[in-house]
Amino acid sequence: MTILIKNGLVIDPSQDINKHMDVLVKGKKIEGIYPPGKGPKAEKTVDATDCIVTPGLVDMHTHLREPGFEYKETIKTGTMAAVRGGFTSVCCMPNTHPVNDSVAVTELILERAKHGSCNVFPIGAITIASESESLTELEALIKAGCVAFSDDGMPVTNSLLMRRALEYSKIFNVPVIAHCEDMKLSDGGAMNEGFVSTLLGLPGIPKSAEETMVARDLSLCELTGGRLHIAHVSTEGSVNLIRDAKKRGINVTAETCPHYFTLTDDALKSYNTNLKVNPPIRTKKDKEAIKKGIKDGTIDVIATDHAPHHFDDKNKEFDNAAFGISGLETAFALSYQLVEAGIIDLIQLIKIMALTPSQIMDFPKGTLKENSDADITIINLENEYKVDSLNFLSKGKNSPFDQWTLKGTIETTIVKGKVYDWKEDKKDKDKRELIL
Ligand SMILES: [Zn+2]
Ligand SMILES: [Zn+2]
């Protein structure tokens, strides 16, 4: 099967392409990129007029919840949500039940992912059951298909184990992804500690709960020369620590998530539990520092930290509600606001949402180069739409962005040559259907 994607503005940071071109897909691969109208004939054409054509987006931080929490999300629904959000590859965190700390769990995820909609790359646990007591068999997990290690959801509380993990990360050349949280400092907290938490009478999580662990892990990274990646950066202090570390040549990369540069803790005055996330949404000053960190490259990647929950897990008093945002289906449009605001340009946005995460994970995605996998996203940047979380393909409807009007709709997602196309429903502009 050959498919010609015509009339689109091709944006591929890996080849410095930012112009109107036609893209030819043959089977599961990209056959070539041609000047408009100069491409060979194909069996099928996809019209990308008024759209950008980019490498498929890559999310290096997703919670697919399977095995163990299938009532929150499954590999099937999570990968459908990914494709709906323009992501063609996701890396799934190991805090499932059981934790992905063994070859058996990794194999099970990969087996089930064969029936999923997008590419799935498992992340293995650093420690058994993510309990910070003993390291997992990193080498065996890599052989089974794990692309990185993390105890996400939990920090590695034992500093010596974190040191060992970073030493191994150098030997095996895989990243160790740190969920930076001092559990004693964050204990019992529900939101950012500060003026608003005092006002609302909710227990706070101080910024230092994150920053002390960022500082520790940067120090261990410097000591070992390992490959450290800091997950979900939320504070100004963390941005500053990472910036300084990079200046000193420390081998660290970092990510943030759309909610940290879109919202402030002021929004929590609504007591909407969909705003409860870990680390918490911080202050305006932090939000601005995150944007600055994205602009100057201190923050390398935008990830979703897609954390779907069942309605019952969120429909509780704020203190007792679960942490997390269902993020895959709003991530691109929220991130595109950075381009609209002039903070980064479109090429930079596609780079940090597709190419850089692939480079950090060391898999050959995030590019439209000839002969690479035909993972492609087609986006209409002018199209406005209203977020309707009840229409999410994810089982998790827990989005604080419900009913927001955003710009930038995913029109078509192609995964290894398979086309997922969403056409506007004639009656309801916001309701889109998945056509397989
Ligand atoms: Zn985390
Ligand atoms: Zn996470």
Coordinates of C-alpha atoms and ligand atoms in Angstrom, one line a residue:
M1 CA 0.0 0.0 0.0
T2 CA 1.3 3.5 -0.9
I3 CA -0.1 6.7 0.5
L4 CA 0.8 10.2 -0.6
I5 CA 0.2 13.0 1.9
K6 CA -0.3 16.0 -0.3
N7 CA -0.3 19.8 0.1
G8 CA 0.8 20.0 3.7
L9 CA 3.5 22.1 5.4
V10 CA 6.1 19.5 6.4
I11 CA 7.9 20.3 9.6
D12 CA 10.7 17.9 10.4
P13 CA 13.4 19.2 12.8
S14 CA 15.6 16.1 12.2
Q15 CA 16.2 17.3 8.6
D16 CA 15.6 21.0 9.0
I17 CA 12.5 20.9 6.8
N18 CA 9.9 23.6 7.1
K19 CA 8.2 23.9 3.7
H20 CA 5.4 22.6 1.6
M21 CA 6.2 19.1 0.5
D22 CA 4.5 15.8 -0.3
V23 CA 5.3 12.7 1.8
L24 CA 5.1 9.2 0.3
V25 CA 4.5 6.3 2.6
K26 CA 5.1 2.7 1.3
G27 CA 3.9 -0.1 3.6
K28 CA 5.2 0.7 7.1
K29 CA 8.0 3.1 6.0
I30 CA 8.5 6.5 4.7
E31 CA 9.6 6.3 1.0
G32 CA 10.5 9.9 0.4
I33 CA 9.6 13.6 0.5
Y34 CA 9.0 15.5 -2.7
P35 CA 8.3 19.0 -3.9
P36 CA 4.6 19.6 -4.1
G37 CA 3.0 17.7 -7.0
K38 CA 6.3 16.0 -7.9
G39 CA 5.8 12.9 -5.9
P40 CA 5.0 9.6 -7.6
K41 CA 1.4 8.3 -7.9
A42 CA 0.1 6.4 -4.9
E43 CA -2.8 4.1 -4.2
K44 CA -4.3 6.4 -1.6
T45 CA -3.9 10.1 -1.0
V46 CA -4.3 12.1 2.2
D47 CA -5.1 15.8 1.7
A48 CA -3.2 17.9 4.2
T49 CA -4.2 21.3 2.8
D50 CA -4.0 24.0 5.5
C51 CA -2.3 21.5 7.8
I52 CA 1.2 20.7 9.1
V53 CA 2.7 17.3 8.6
T54 CA 5.1 16.3 11.3
P55 CA 6.9 13.2 12.6
G56 CA 4.5 11.4 15.0
L57 CA 4.6 12.8 18.5
V58 CA 6.4 10.8 21.1
D59 CA 5.3 10.8 24.8
M60 CA 8.1 9.6 27.0
H61 CA 5.9 9.6 30.2
T62 CA 2.6 7.8 30.0
H63 CA 0.7 5.7 32.5
L64 CA -1.2 3.0 30.6
R65 CA -2.3 1.3 33.9
E66 CA -2.3 -2.2 32.5
P67 CA -1.7 -4.7 34.1
G68 CA -3.7 -4.3 37.3
F69 CA -5.6 -1.1 37.0
E70 CA -7.7 -1.8 33.9
Y71 CA -10.7 0.1 35.4
K72 CA -8.6 3.3 35.0
E73 CA -7.1 2.6 31.5
T74 CA -5.9 -0.3 29.4
I75 CA -3.2 -0.6 26.8
K76 CA -5.9 -0.6 24.2
T77 CA -7.7 2.6 25.4
G78 CA -4.5 4.3 26.3
T79 CA -2.9 3.8 22.9
M80 CA -6.2 4.9 21.3
A81 CA -6.1 8.1 23.3
A82 CA -2.4 8.6 22.3
V83 CA -3.2 8.3 18.6
R84 CA -6.2 10.7 19.1
G85 CA -3.7 13.2 20.6
G86 CA -1.3 12.8 17.7
F87 CA 1.2 10.5 19.6
T88 CA 2.5 7.6 17.6
S89 CA 4.8 6.3 20.4
V90 CA 4.4 6.2 24.1
C91 CA 6.7 5.1 26.9
C92 CA 4.7 3.5 29.7
M93 CA 5.7 3.9 33.3
P94 CA 6.1 0.7 35.5
N95 CA 3.8 1.6 38.4
T96 CA 1.2 -1.0 37.4
H97 CA 0.1 -4.0 39.5
P98 CA 2.3 -5.9 39.5
V99 CA 5.0 -3.3 39.0
N100 CA 7.0 -3.8 35.7
D101 CA 10.1 -5.0 37.6
S102 CA 10.4 -8.3 35.8
V103 CA 10.8 -9.7 32.3
A104 CA 7.4 -11.4 32.6
V105 CA 5.6 -8.1 33.1
T106 CA 7.5 -6.4 30.3
E107 CA 6.7 -9.3 27.9
L108 CA 3.1 -9.1 28.9
I109 CA 2.9 -5.4 28.1
L110 CA 4.6 -5.8 24.8
E111 CA 2.4 -8.8 23.9
R112 CA -0.8 -6.8 24.6
A113 CA 0.6 -3.7 22.9
K114 CA 0.7 -5.6 19.6
H115 CA -3.0 -5.1 19.5
G116 CA -2.7 -1.4 20.6
S117 CA -3.0 1.6 18.3
C118 CA 0.5 3.1 18.7
N119 CA 4.0 2.0 19.4
V120 CA 4.6 1.1 23.1
F121 CA 8.0 1.2 24.8
P122 CA 8.0 -0.1 28.4
I123 CA 10.0 1.6 31.1
G124 CA 11.2 -0.9 33.7
A125 CA 11.3 -0.3 37.5
I126 CA 14.6 0.8 39.1
T127 CA 13.9 -1.2 42.2
I128 CA 11.9 -4.3 42.9
A129 CA 8.2 -3.3 43.4
S130 CA 9.5 0.3 43.4
E131 CA 10.2 -0.1 47.1
S132 CA 13.8 1.2 47.0
E133 CA 15.2 -1.9 48.6
S134 CA 16.9 -3.8 45.8
L135 CA 17.7 -3.1 42.2
T136 CA 15.8 -4.9 39.4
E137 CA 17.7 -7.0 36.8
L138 CA 18.3 -4.1 34.6
E139 CA 20.2 -6.0 31.9
A140 CA 17.5 -8.6 31.6
L141 CA 14.8 -6.0 31.4
I142 CA 16.6 -4.1 28.6
K143 CA 16.9 -7.4 26.7
A144 CA 13.1 -7.9 27.2
G145 CA 12.4 -4.5 25.7
C146 CA 12.6 -1.8 28.4
V147 CA 14.0 1.5 27.1
A148 CA 14.5 3.3 30.4
F149 CA 14.2 2.8 34.2
S150 CA 12.1 4.7 36.7
D151 CA 10.2 4.2 39.9
D152 CA 7.8 6.9 38.8
G153 CA 5.0 7.5 41.3
M154 CA 7.7 7.1 43.9
P155 CA 11.2 8.4 44.4
V156 CA 14.2 6.1 44.9
T157 CA 14.5 6.9 48.6
N158 CA 17.7 4.9 49.0
S159 CA 20.5 7.2 47.7
L160 CA 23.0 4.4 47.3
L161 CA 20.6 2.4 45.1
M162 CA 20.1 5.6 43.0
R163 CA 23.8 5.8 42.7
R164 CA 24.1 2.2 41.5
A165 CA 21.2 2.7 39.0
L166 CA 23.0 5.7 37.5
E167 CA 26.3 3.7 37.3
Y168 CA 24.4 1.0 35.4
S169 CA 22.7 3.6 33.2
K170 CA 26.2 4.5 32.0
I171 CA 27.2 1.0 31.3
F172 CA 23.9 0.1 29.5
N173 CA 23.4 3.5 28.0
V174 CA 19.8 3.9 29.1
P175 CA 18.3 6.8 30.9
V176 CA 17.2 6.7 34.6
I177 CA 14.1 8.8 35.0
A178 CA 13.7 10.4 38.4
H179 CA 10.4 11.2 40.1
C180 CA 11.9 13.8 42.4
E181 CA 9.9 13.9 45.7
D182 CA 11.0 13.8 49.3
M183 CA 8.2 11.8 50.7
K184 CA 8.7 13.1 54.2
L185 CA 8.4 16.7 53.0
S186 CA 5.4 16.1 50.7
D187 CA 3.7 13.7 53.2
G188 CA -0.1 14.3 53.3
G189 CA 0.1 17.3 51.0
A190 CA -2.6 17.8 48.4
M191 CA -1.5 21.0 46.5
N192 CA 1.4 23.5 46.4
E193 CA 2.3 24.9 49.8
G194 CA 1.8 28.6 49.8
F195 CA -0.7 31.5 50.0
V196 CA -3.5 29.6 48.2
S197 CA -3.1 26.4 50.2
T198 CA -3.4 28.5 53.4
L199 CA -6.4 30.3 52.0
L200 CA -8.1 27.0 51.1
G201 CA -7.0 25.2 54.3
L202 CA -5.5 22.3 52.2
P203 CA -2.3 20.6 53.2
G204 CA 0.6 21.8 51.1
I205 CA 3.6 20.2 49.3
P206 CA 6.6 22.6 49.5
K207 CA 8.7 23.2 46.4
S208 CA 11.6 21.9 48.4
A209 CA 10.0 18.4 48.4
E210 CA 10.9 18.4 44.7
E211 CA 14.1 20.5 44.7
T212 CA 16.0 18.7 47.4
M213 CA 15.6 15.5 45.3
V214 CA 16.5 17.2 42.1
A215 CA 19.7 18.4 43.8
R216 CA 20.5 14.9 45.2
D217 CA 20.0 13.3 41.8
L218 CA 22.1 15.9 40.0
S219 CA 24.8 15.3 42.5
L220 CA 24.7 11.6 42.0
C221 CA 24.7 12.1 38.2
E222 CA 27.8 14.2 38.5
L223 CA 29.4 11.6 40.7
T224 CA 28.6 8.7 38.4
G225 CA 28.5 10.2 35.0
G226 CA 25.2 8.3 34.5
R227 CA 22.3 9.3 32.3
L228 CA 19.7 11.1 34.4
H229 CA 16.4 12.4 33.2
I230 CA 14.3 14.5 35.5
A231 CA 10.5 13.9 35.2
H232 CA 7.8 16.5 35.4
V233 CA 9.7 19.6 36.5
S234 CA 7.3 22.0 38.3
T235 CA 9.3 24.6 40.1
E236 CA 11.5 27.6 39.4
G237 CA 14.1 26.2 41.8
S238 CA 14.3 22.9 39.8
V239 CA 14.7 24.8 36.5
N240 CA 17.6 26.7 38.1
L241 CA 19.3 23.6 39.5
I242 CA 19.1 21.8 36.1
R243 CA 20.3 24.9 34.2
D244 CA 23.3 25.2 36.5
A245 CA 24.0 21.5 36.2
K246 CA 23.9 21.6 32.4
K247 CA 26.3 24.5 32.4
R248 CA 28.7 22.4 34.4
G249 CA 28.5 19.7 31.8
I250 CA 26.4 17.2 33.8
N251 CA 24.7 14.6 31.6
V252 CA 21.1 15.5 32.5
T253 CA 17.9 16.0 30.5
A254 CA 14.5 17.1 31.8
E255 CA 10.8 17.2 31.0
T256 CA 7.8 19.2 32.0
C257 CA 4.1 18.7 31.3
P258 CA 1.5 21.1 29.8
H259 CA -0.3 21.7 33.1
Y260 CA 2.8 23.2 34.6
F261 CA 3.1 26.0 32.0
T262 CA -0.6 26.5 31.6
L263 CA -2.1 26.7 35.1
T264 CA -1.3 28.2 38.5
D265 CA -2.4 27.1 42.0
D266 CA -4.9 29.9 41.9
A267 CA -7.1 27.6 39.8
L268 CA -7.5 25.3 42.7
K269 CA -9.8 27.8 44.4
S270 CA -12.4 25.9 42.4
Y271 CA -11.6 22.7 44.5
N272 CA -11.8 20.8 41.2
T273 CA -10.0 17.5 42.0
N274 CA -9.0 17.2 38.3
L275 CA -6.4 19.9 39.2
K276 CA -4.8 17.6 41.8
V277 CA -1.6 16.3 40.4
N278 CA 1.8 15.3 41.7
P279 CA 4.0 17.3 41.7
P280 CA 1.3 20.0 42.3
I281 CA 0.5 22.9 40.1
R282 CA 2.7 25.8 41.4
T283 CA 2.7 29.6 41.3
K284 CA 2.8 32.1 38.5
K285 CA 6.5 32.6 39.1
D286 CA 7.1 28.9 38.7
K287 CA 5.0 28.8 35.6
E288 CA 7.0 31.6 34.0
A289 CA 10.3 29.9 35.0
I290 CA 9.1 26.7 33.3
K291 CA 8.4 28.6 30.1
K292 CA 11.8 30.2 30.3
G293 CA 13.4 26.8 30.8
I294 CA 11.6 25.5 27.7
K295 CA 12.7 28.5 25.7
D296 CA 16.4 28.3 26.6
G297 CA 16.6 24.5 26.4
T298 CA 17.0 23.8 30.1
I299 CA 13.9 21.7 29.7
D300 CA 14.4 19.3 26.8
V301 CA 11.0 17.7 26.4
I302 CA 7.3 18.2 26.9
A303 CA 5.7 14.9 28.2
T304 CA 2.1 14.3 29.2
D305 CA 2.4 12.3 32.5
H306 CA -0.9 11.0 31.3
A307 CA -2.4 9.7 34.5
P308 CA -6.0 8.5 33.8
H309 CA -8.2 7.7 36.8
H310 CA -11.7 6.3 37.3
F311 CA -14.4 8.9 38.1
D312 CA -14.7 7.4 41.6
D313 CA -11.0 8.1 42.3
K314 CA -11.5 11.8 41.7
N315 CA -15.0 12.2 43.0
K316 CA -13.9 12.7 46.5
E317 CA -13.0 15.5 48.9
F318 CA -9.8 17.2 47.6
D319 CA -7.5 15.7 50.3
N320 CA -8.5 12.1 49.4
A321 CA -8.8 12.4 45.6
A322 CA -6.2 10.6 43.4
F323 CA -3.3 12.6 41.8
G324 CA -3.2 12.9 38.0
I325 CA -4.4 14.4 34.8
S326 CA -5.6 12.5 31.7
G327 CA -3.3 14.3 29.4
L328 CA -2.8 12.6 26.0
E329 CA -5.7 14.2 24.2
T330 CA -5.0 17.8 25.1
A331 CA -1.2 17.9 25.2
F332 CA -0.5 19.2 21.7
A333 CA -3.1 22.0 21.7
L334 CA -2.0 23.2 25.2
S335 CA 1.7 23.1 24.1
Y336 CA 0.9 24.9 20.9
Q337 CA 0.0 27.9 23.1
L338 CA 3.7 28.3 23.6
V339 CA 4.1 29.0 19.9
E340 CA 1.1 31.3 19.8
A341 CA 2.7 33.2 22.7
G342 CA 6.0 33.5 20.8
I343 CA 7.9 31.6 23.4
I344 CA 9.2 28.9 21.0
D345 CA 8.7 28.4 17.3
L346 CA 6.8 25.5 15.7
I347 CA 10.0 23.7 14.7
Q348 CA 11.1 23.8 18.3
L349 CA 7.7 22.5 19.5
I350 CA 7.8 19.5 17.2
K351 CA 11.4 18.9 18.2
I352 CA 10.6 18.7 21.9
M353 CA 7.5 16.7 21.4
A354 CA 8.9 14.1 18.9
L355 CA 12.6 14.2 18.1
T356 CA 14.2 14.9 21.5
P357 CA 12.2 12.3 23.5
S358 CA 13.2 9.7 20.8
Q359 CA 16.9 10.7 21.1
I360 CA 16.8 10.5 24.9
M361 CA 15.1 7.1 24.7
D362 CA 17.5 6.1 21.9
F363 CA 14.9 4.8 19.5
P364 CA 14.7 5.9 15.8
K365 CA 11.4 7.8 16.0
G366 CA 10.5 11.5 15.7
T367 CA 11.7 11.8 12.1
L368 CA 10.4 11.7 8.6
K369 CA 13.7 10.6 7.1
E370 CA 13.6 8.2 4.2
N371 CA 13.2 4.6 5.3
S372 CA 12.1 5.4 8.9
D373 CA 8.9 4.1 10.3
A374 CA 5.8 5.9 8.8
D375 CA 4.8 7.5 12.0
I376 CA 3.2 10.8 11.0
T377 CA 0.9 13.4 12.6
I378 CA -1.2 15.8 10.5
I379 CA -2.4 18.9 12.5
N380 CA -4.7 21.8 11.6
L381 CA -3.2 24.7 13.6
E382 CA -6.0 27.2 12.8
N383 CA -8.9 25.0 13.9
E384 CA -10.4 25.9 17.3
Y385 CA -12.2 23.3 19.3
K386 CA -13.8 22.9 22.7
V387 CA -12.4 20.1 24.9
D388 CA -15.0 17.6 25.9
S389 CA -13.4 15.1 28.3
L390 CA -16.4 12.9 28.2
N391 CA -15.5 12.3 24.5
F392 CA -11.9 11.3 25.3
L393 CA -10.9 7.9 24.0
S394 CA -9.0 7.4 27.2
K395 CA -11.0 5.8 30.0
G396 CA -9.7 8.7 32.2
K397 CA -12.0 11.7 31.8
N398 CA -10.0 13.6 34.5
S399 CA -9.1 16.7 32.7
P400 CA -9.0 20.2 34.2
F401 CA -9.2 21.5 30.7
D402 CA -12.7 20.3 30.0
Q403 CA -14.7 22.9 28.1
W404 CA -11.6 25.0 27.4
T405 CA -11.4 26.3 23.8
L406 CA -8.0 25.4 22.3
K407 CA -6.4 25.8 18.9
G408 CA -4.8 23.0 17.0
T409 CA -6.7 19.8 16.1
I410 CA -5.1 16.5 15.2
E411 CA -6.6 15.6 11.8
T412 CA -4.9 12.4 11.0
T413 CA -2.4 10.1 12.8
I414 CA -0.4 7.5 10.9
V415 CA 1.3 4.7 12.8
K416 CA 3.6 2.5 10.8
G417 CA 1.6 3.2 7.7
K418 CA -1.8 2.6 9.4
V419 CA -4.1 5.7 9.0
Y420 CA -6.3 7.0 11.8
D421 CA -8.5 9.7 10.4
W422 CA -10.9 11.9 12.4
K423 CA -13.5 13.7 10.4
E424 CA -15.6 16.5 11.7
D425 CA -19.1 15.4 12.6
K426 CA -21.5 17.4 10.4
K427 CA -23.8 18.4 13.3
D428 CA -21.4 18.8 16.1
K429 CA -18.0 20.4 15.2
D430 CA -16.5 19.3 18.5
K431 CA -17.5 15.7 18.2
R432 CA -15.0 13.7 16.2
E433 CA -15.2 10.0 15.4
L434 CA -12.4 7.5 15.1
I435 CA -12.5 6.0 11.7
L436 CA -10.2 3.0 11.4
Ligands
ZN1 ZN 6.1 11.1 38.8
ZN2 ZN 4.1 9.8 36.1

